[in-house]
């Protein structure tokens, strides 16, 4: 009974302390303090160095308990908490406490993270990549006039003197995570339009797309044309080539303009449809069309070249053409690409 009483007494003190911390940060937020003031007050409250870092900035704000910027090198954080805004992680807050964390440190950091997010939202421009879908639609819609498009871009935080690149994306990852990976420079904004993810950015690093993401990148300077190009490029994306730039398509982009009924009625496309009933045959056809070489296709498939040769002989009968000849390879490549476009 005495042990239980002691535990309840400790719990009560923790609850009282937590309430005081909540009231402390509520007061700070009402006073509309800035980030250095929040870090300074938090360091004084915790009696150790407190830090704030936003992902959009390379500089960390570190304050010591005496109210001055921490002069010592950063110590390992005893506890960290992410800062979130619009369901996106925009930074981190932490305490550099020697030894084990105090029981109320977690509560304090939670409230500090909320206060930092409120400051960022109030004194923008917004640091998150999430954007108002209505503004994004104004930017990429062909029906928008130039004045409305320019105003929407300005409201989204894009400077008037830099071209805006448009990406069409399909991903199971959050769009904000994809944007953060491939568009390290700000600003970058994301939204979903007509069931497809949209990323607006001034710079794009094509080498940093996360695994499993398929994307099309527009090439035009005008965002509305770039959006159309990005959607077209996305249609050409495959598991082997998940990211496609519209400029790299060349004349292949014309295939996207062929009516679907005309594509389905083509004999070579119908042959691909029959081949696709076998995963093994489809994989062989894709590898051969990608490499243009029987031996390189065999390396890609981890098979002996004689096995791939026998498969190509069988596939050639479906097309009624010798796939190892230049004409057969060209027809197979075009038919395979057109067949993929039928699925969007």
Coordinates of C-alpha atoms in Angstrom, one line a residue:
X1 CA 0.0 0.0 0.0
X2 CA 2.8 2.4 0.8
X3 CA 4.6 1.6 -2.5
X4 CA 1.3 2.3 -4.4
X5 CA 0.9 5.6 -2.5
X6 CA 4.5 6.6 -3.5
X7 CA 3.8 5.8 -7.2
X8 CA 0.5 7.8 -7.2
X9 CA 2.3 10.7 -5.6
X10 CA 5.0 10.7 -8.3
X11 CA 2.3 10.4 -11.0
X12 CA 0.5 13.4 -9.5
X13 CA 3.7 15.5 -9.6
X14 CA 4.3 14.5 -13.2
X15 CA 0.8 15.5 -14.2
X16 CA 1.2 18.8 -12.4
X17 CA 4.5 19.4 -14.1
X18 CA 3.1 18.5 -17.5
X19 CA 0.2 20.9 -17.1
X20 CA 2.8 23.7 -16.2
X21 CA 4.8 22.9 -19.3
X22 CA 1.7 23.1 -21.5
X23 CA 0.7 26.4 -19.9
X24 CA 4.3 27.7 -20.4
X25 CA 4.3 27.0 -24.1
X26 CA 0.8 28.3 -24.6
X27 CA 2.0 31.6 -23.1
X28 CA 5.0 31.6 -25.4
X29 CA 2.8 31.1 -28.5
X30 CA 0.4 33.9 -27.4
X31 CA 3.3 36.2 -27.2
X32 CA 4.3 35.3 -30.8
X33 CA 7.9 34.7 -30.1
X34 CA 10.4 33.7 -32.7
X35 CA 12.5 30.5 -32.9
X36 CA 15.6 31.8 -31.0
X37 CA 13.3 32.9 -28.2
X38 CA 11.6 29.5 -28.1
X39 CA 15.0 27.8 -27.9
X40 CA 16.2 30.2 -25.2
X41 CA 13.1 29.7 -23.1
X42 CA 13.3 25.9 -23.5
X43 CA 16.9 25.8 -22.5
X44 CA 16.1 27.7 -19.4
X45 CA 13.2 25.5 -18.6
X46 CA 15.1 22.3 -19.1
X47 CA 18.4 23.6 -17.6
X48 CA 20.4 22.2 -20.5
X49 CA 21.1 23.1 -24.1
X50 CA 18.0 23.0 -26.3
X51 CA 18.1 22.9 -30.1
X52 CA 15.9 23.5 -33.2
X53 CA 16.7 22.6 -36.7
X54 CA 14.4 23.0 -39.8
X55 CA 15.0 20.8 -42.8
X56 CA 14.9 23.8 -45.0
X57 CA 17.8 25.4 -43.2
X58 CA 21.4 24.2 -42.7
X59 CA 21.7 26.1 -39.5
X60 CA 20.7 24.8 -36.1
X61 CA 19.5 27.1 -33.3
X62 CA 21.2 25.9 -30.0
X63 CA 20.7 27.8 -26.8
X64 CA 22.3 27.3 -23.4
X65 CA 20.5 27.6 -20.1
X66 CA 22.0 31.1 -19.5
X67 CA 20.1 32.4 -22.5
X68 CA 23.1 32.7 -24.8
X69 CA 23.8 30.7 -28.0
X70 CA 25.5 27.4 -27.0
X71 CA 29.2 27.8 -27.6
X72 CA 30.2 24.2 -26.9
X73 CA 30.2 21.7 -29.7
X74 CA 26.9 19.8 -30.0
X75 CA 26.6 17.0 -27.5
X76 CA 24.6 13.8 -28.3
X77 CA 20.9 14.5 -28.0
X78 CA 19.4 12.9 -25.0
X79 CA 15.9 13.1 -26.6
X80 CA 14.7 14.3 -30.0
X81 CA 11.2 15.0 -31.4
X82 CA 10.2 15.7 -35.0
X83 CA 8.4 18.9 -36.0
X84 CA 5.4 18.3 -38.2
X85 CA 3.3 20.7 -40.2
X86 CA 0.5 19.7 -42.6
X87 CA 1.4 16.0 -41.8
X88 CA 4.9 16.6 -43.1
X89 CA 8.1 16.5 -41.0
X90 CA 9.8 19.8 -41.4
X91 CA 12.5 19.6 -38.7
X92 CA 13.6 18.4 -35.3
X93 CA 13.9 19.7 -31.7
X94 CA 16.1 18.2 -29.1
X95 CA 17.8 18.5 -25.7
X96 CA 21.4 17.9 -25.0
X97 CA 21.1 16.7 -21.4
X98 CA 24.0 15.0 -19.7
X99 CA 22.9 11.6 -18.4
X100 CA 19.4 10.2 -18.7
X101 CA 16.4 12.3 -19.8
X102 CA 14.1 13.7 -17.2
X103 CA 10.6 12.3 -16.9
X104 CA 9.0 15.4 -18.3
X105 CA 11.5 16.0 -21.2
X106 CA 9.3 14.2 -23.7
X107 CA 6.3 16.4 -22.8
X108 CA 8.4 19.5 -23.1
X109 CA 9.8 18.6 -26.5
X110 CA 6.3 17.7 -27.8
X111 CA 5.1 21.2 -26.8
X112 CA 8.2 22.8 -28.2
X113 CA 7.7 21.1 -31.6
X114 CA 4.1 22.3 -31.7
X115 CA 5.2 25.8 -30.9
X116 CA 7.9 25.8 -33.6
X117 CA 5.4 24.5 -36.2
X118 CA 3.1 27.4 -35.3
X119 CA 5.9 29.9 -35.7
X120 CA 6.9 28.5 -39.1
X121 CA 3.3 28.5 -40.3
X122 CA 2.8 32.1 -39.1
X123 CA 6.0 33.6 -40.4
X124 CA 6.3 31.6 -43.7
X125 CA 6.6 31.4 -46.5
X126 CA 5.4 27.9 -45.7
X127 CA 8.2 25.4 -45.3
X128 CA 6.2 22.4 -46.2
X129 CA 5.8 21.0 -49.7
X130 CA 2.1 20.5 -49.3
X131 CA 0.2 22.9 -51.4
X132 CA -3.4 24.1 -51.9
X133 CA -4.7 21.8 -54.8
X134 CA -6.7 24.7 -56.2
X135 CA -3.5 26.8 -56.6
X136 CA -1.7 23.9 -58.2
X137 CA -4.6 23.4 -60.6
X138 CA -4.3 27.0 -61.6
X139 CA -0.7 26.5 -62.4
X140 CA -0.9 23.4 -64.5
X141 CA -4.4 23.8 -66.1
X142 CA -4.4 24.7 -69.8
X143 CA -7.5 26.8 -69.1
X144 CA -5.7 29.3 -66.8
X145 CA -4.6 32.6 -68.2
X146 CA -1.1 33.8 -67.7
X147 CA -2.0 36.3 -65.0
X148 CA -3.8 33.7 -62.9
X149 CA -1.0 31.3 -63.4
X150 CA 1.6 33.8 -62.3
X151 CA -0.4 34.8 -59.3
X152 CA -0.8 31.2 -58.2
X153 CA 2.9 30.6 -58.6
X154 CA 3.7 33.6 -56.5
X155 CA 1.3 32.5 -53.8
X156 CA 3.0 29.1 -53.8
X157 CA 6.3 30.8 -53.2
X158 CA 8.0 30.5 -56.6
X159 CA 10.1 33.4 -57.8
X160 CA 9.1 34.9 -61.1
X161 CA 12.6 34.6 -62.6
X162 CA 13.0 30.9 -62.4
X163 CA 11.4 28.2 -64.5
X164 CA 9.1 25.7 -62.8
X165 CA 9.5 22.0 -63.5
X166 CA 6.5 19.8 -63.4
X167 CA 6.5 16.1 -62.4
X168 CA 3.8 13.5 -62.6
X169 CA 4.2 10.8 -60.0
X170 CA 2.8 7.5 -58.9
X171 CA 4.0 6.3 -55.6
X172 CA 3.0 4.5 -52.4
X173 CA 5.3 6.9 -50.5
X174 CA 3.9 10.3 -49.5
X175 CA 4.4 12.9 -52.2
X176 CA 6.2 15.2 -49.7
X177 CA 8.8 12.5 -49.1
X178 CA 9.4 12.0 -52.8
X179 CA 9.7 15.7 -53.3
X180 CA 12.1 16.1 -50.4
X181 CA 14.4 13.5 -52.0
X182 CA 14.5 14.7 -55.6
X183 CA 14.0 18.4 -55.1
X184 CA 16.5 19.4 -52.4
X185 CA 16.3 23.1 -53.3
X186 CA 13.3 25.1 -52.3
X187 CA 10.6 26.0 -53.1
X188 CA 8.9 22.7 -54.0
X189 CA 5.1 22.0 -53.8
X190 CA 3.1 18.9 -54.1
X191 CA -0.6 18.0 -54.6
X192 CA -2.8 15.4 -56.2
X193 CA -4.6 16.2 -59.4
X194 CA -6.9 13.9 -61.4
X195 CA -5.5 11.0 -59.4
X196 CA -1.9 11.7 -60.2
X197 CA 0.7 13.2 -57.9
X198 CA 2.0 16.6 -59.0
X199 CA 5.4 18.0 -58.0
X200 CA 6.3 21.6 -58.8
X201 CA 9.9 22.5 -58.3
X202 CA 12.7 24.7 -59.7
X203 CA 15.3 22.0 -59.7
X204 CA 15.0 18.2 -59.9
X205 CA 17.7 15.5 -59.3
X206 CA 16.7 12.5 -61.4
X207 CA 19.2 10.3 -59.6
X208 CA 17.5 10.5 -56.2
X209 CA 14.1 9.0 -56.7
X210 CA 13.2 6.5 -54.0
X211 CA 12.7 2.9 -55.1
X212 CA 9.3 2.0 -56.3
X213 CA 8.4 5.5 -57.5
X214 CA 7.4 6.0 -61.1
X215 CA 7.6 9.5 -62.5
X216 CA 7.4 11.6 -65.7
X217 CA 9.3 14.8 -66.0
X218 CA 8.0 17.6 -68.3
X219 CA 10.4 19.6 -70.4
X220 CA 8.4 22.7 -71.4
X221 CA 9.0 26.1 -69.7
X222 CA 5.2 26.7 -69.5
X223 CA 3.8 24.7 -66.5
X224 CA 0.6 23.7 -68.3
X225 CA 2.6 22.2 -71.2
X226 CA 5.1 20.7 -68.9
X227 CA 2.2 19.0 -67.0
X228 CA 0.9 17.4 -70.2
X229 CA 4.4 16.3 -71.1
X230 CA 5.0 14.9 -67.6
X231 CA 1.8 12.8 -67.7
X232 CA 2.8 11.5 -71.1
X233 CA 6.3 10.6 -69.9
X234 CA 4.7 8.8 -66.8
X235 CA 2.8 6.5 -69.2
X236 CA 6.2 5.3 -70.6
X237 CA 7.6 4.5 -67.1
X238 CA 8.2 0.9 -66.3
X239 CA 9.8 -1.1 -63.5
X240 CA 13.0 -1.2 -65.5
X241 CA 12.9 2.5 -66.3
X242 CA 10.8 4.1 -63.6
X243 CA 11.7 7.7 -64.3
X244 CA 11.2 9.1 -67.8
X245 CA 12.0 12.6 -69.0
X246 CA 9.8 13.8 -71.9
X247 CA 12.8 15.0 -73.9
X248 CA 14.2 11.5 -73.9
X249 CA 11.2 10.1 -75.6
X250 CA 11.7 11.8 -78.9
X251 CA 9.4 10.3 -81.6
X252 CA 8.2 7.7 -79.2
X253 CA 6.0 10.4 -77.6
X254 CA 3.9 10.2 -80.8
X255 CA 2.7 6.7 -79.7
X256 CA 0.8 8.3 -76.8
X257 CA -1.4 10.2 -79.4
X258 CA -2.5 7.0 -81.1
X259 CA -6.2 6.2 -80.3
X260 CA -6.4 3.1 -78.0
X261 CA -8.7 1.3 -80.3
X262 CA -6.2 1.6 -83.1
X263 CA -3.5 0.3 -80.8
X264 CA -5.6 -2.7 -79.8
X265 CA -6.4 -3.5 -83.4
X266 CA -2.7 -3.7 -84.4
X267 CA -1.5 -7.3 -85.0
X268 CA 1.8 -6.8 -83.3
X269 CA 0.2 -5.3 -80.2
X270 CA -2.2 -8.3 -80.1
X271 CA 0.8 -10.5 -80.2
X272 CA 2.3 -8.8 -77.2
X273 CA -1.1 -9.3 -75.4
X274 CA -0.8 -13.0 -76.0
X275 CA 2.8 -13.1 -74.9
X276 CA 1.9 -11.3 -71.7
X277 CA -0.2 -14.2 -70.6
X278 CA 3.1 -15.8 -69.6
X279 CA 5.2 -13.8 -67.2
X280 CA 8.3 -15.7 -68.4
X281 CA 7.7 -14.8 -72.0
X282 CA 6.9 -11.2 -71.2
X283 CA 10.1 -10.8 -69.1
X284 CA 12.1 -12.3 -72.0
X285 CA 10.6 -10.0 -74.5
X286 CA 11.2 -6.9 -72.3
X287 CA 14.8 -7.8 -71.6
X288 CA 15.5 -8.4 -75.3
X289 CA 13.8 -5.2 -76.4
X290 CA 15.7 -3.2 -73.7
X291 CA 19.1 -4.6 -74.6
X292 CA 18.7 -5.3 -78.3
X293 CA 21.1 -8.2 -77.8
X294 CA 20.5 -11.9 -77.2
X295 CA 23.6 -12.2 -75.0
X296 CA 23.0 -9.1 -73.0
X297 CA 19.4 -10.2 -72.5
X298 CA 20.6 -13.5 -71.3
X299 CA 22.9 -11.7 -68.7
X300 CA 20.0 -9.6 -67.6
X301 CA 17.8 -12.7 -67.1
X302 CA 20.6 -14.8 -65.6
X303 CA 20.1 -17.4 -68.3
X304 CA 22.3 -19.2 -70.8
X305 CA 22.1 -17.5 -74.2
X306 CA 20.9 -20.7 -75.8
X307 CA 17.9 -20.7 -73.5
X308 CA 17.0 -17.1 -74.5
X309 CA 17.5 -18.0 -78.1
X310 CA 14.9 -20.8 -77.9
X311 CA 12.5 -18.4 -76.2
X312 CA 13.0 -15.8 -78.9
X313 CA 12.3 -18.4 -81.6
X314 CA 9.0 -19.2 -79.8
X315 CA 8.1 -15.5 -79.4
X316 CA 9.0 -14.8 -83.0
X317 CA 6.2 -17.2 -84.1
X318 CA 3.7 -15.1 -82.1
X319 CA 4.8 -12.0 -84.1
X320 CA 5.2 -14.0 -87.3
X321 CA 8.6 -12.3 -87.7
X322 CA 12.3 -13.1 -86.8
X323 CA 12.9 -11.1 -83.7
X324 CA 16.7 -11.4 -84.0
X325 CA 16.6 -9.3 -87.2
X326 CA 16.5 -5.5 -87.1
X327 CA 13.0 -5.3 -88.5
X328 CA 11.7 -7.8 -86.0
X329 CA 13.3 -6.1 -83.1
X330 CA 12.0 -2.7 -84.1
X331 CA 8.4 -4.0 -84.5
X332 CA 8.6 -5.8 -81.1
X333 CA 9.9 -2.7 -79.4
X334 CA 7.1 -0.5 -80.8
X335 CA 4.5 -3.1 -80.1
X336 CA 5.6 -3.6 -76.5
X337 CA 5.7 0.2 -75.9
X338 CA 2.3 0.7 -77.4
X339 CA 0.9 -2.2 -75.4
X340 CA 2.1 -0.7 -72.1
X341 CA 0.5 2.6 -73.0
X342 CA -2.9 0.9 -73.1
X343 CA -2.7 0.6 -69.3
X344 CA -1.9 4.3 -68.9

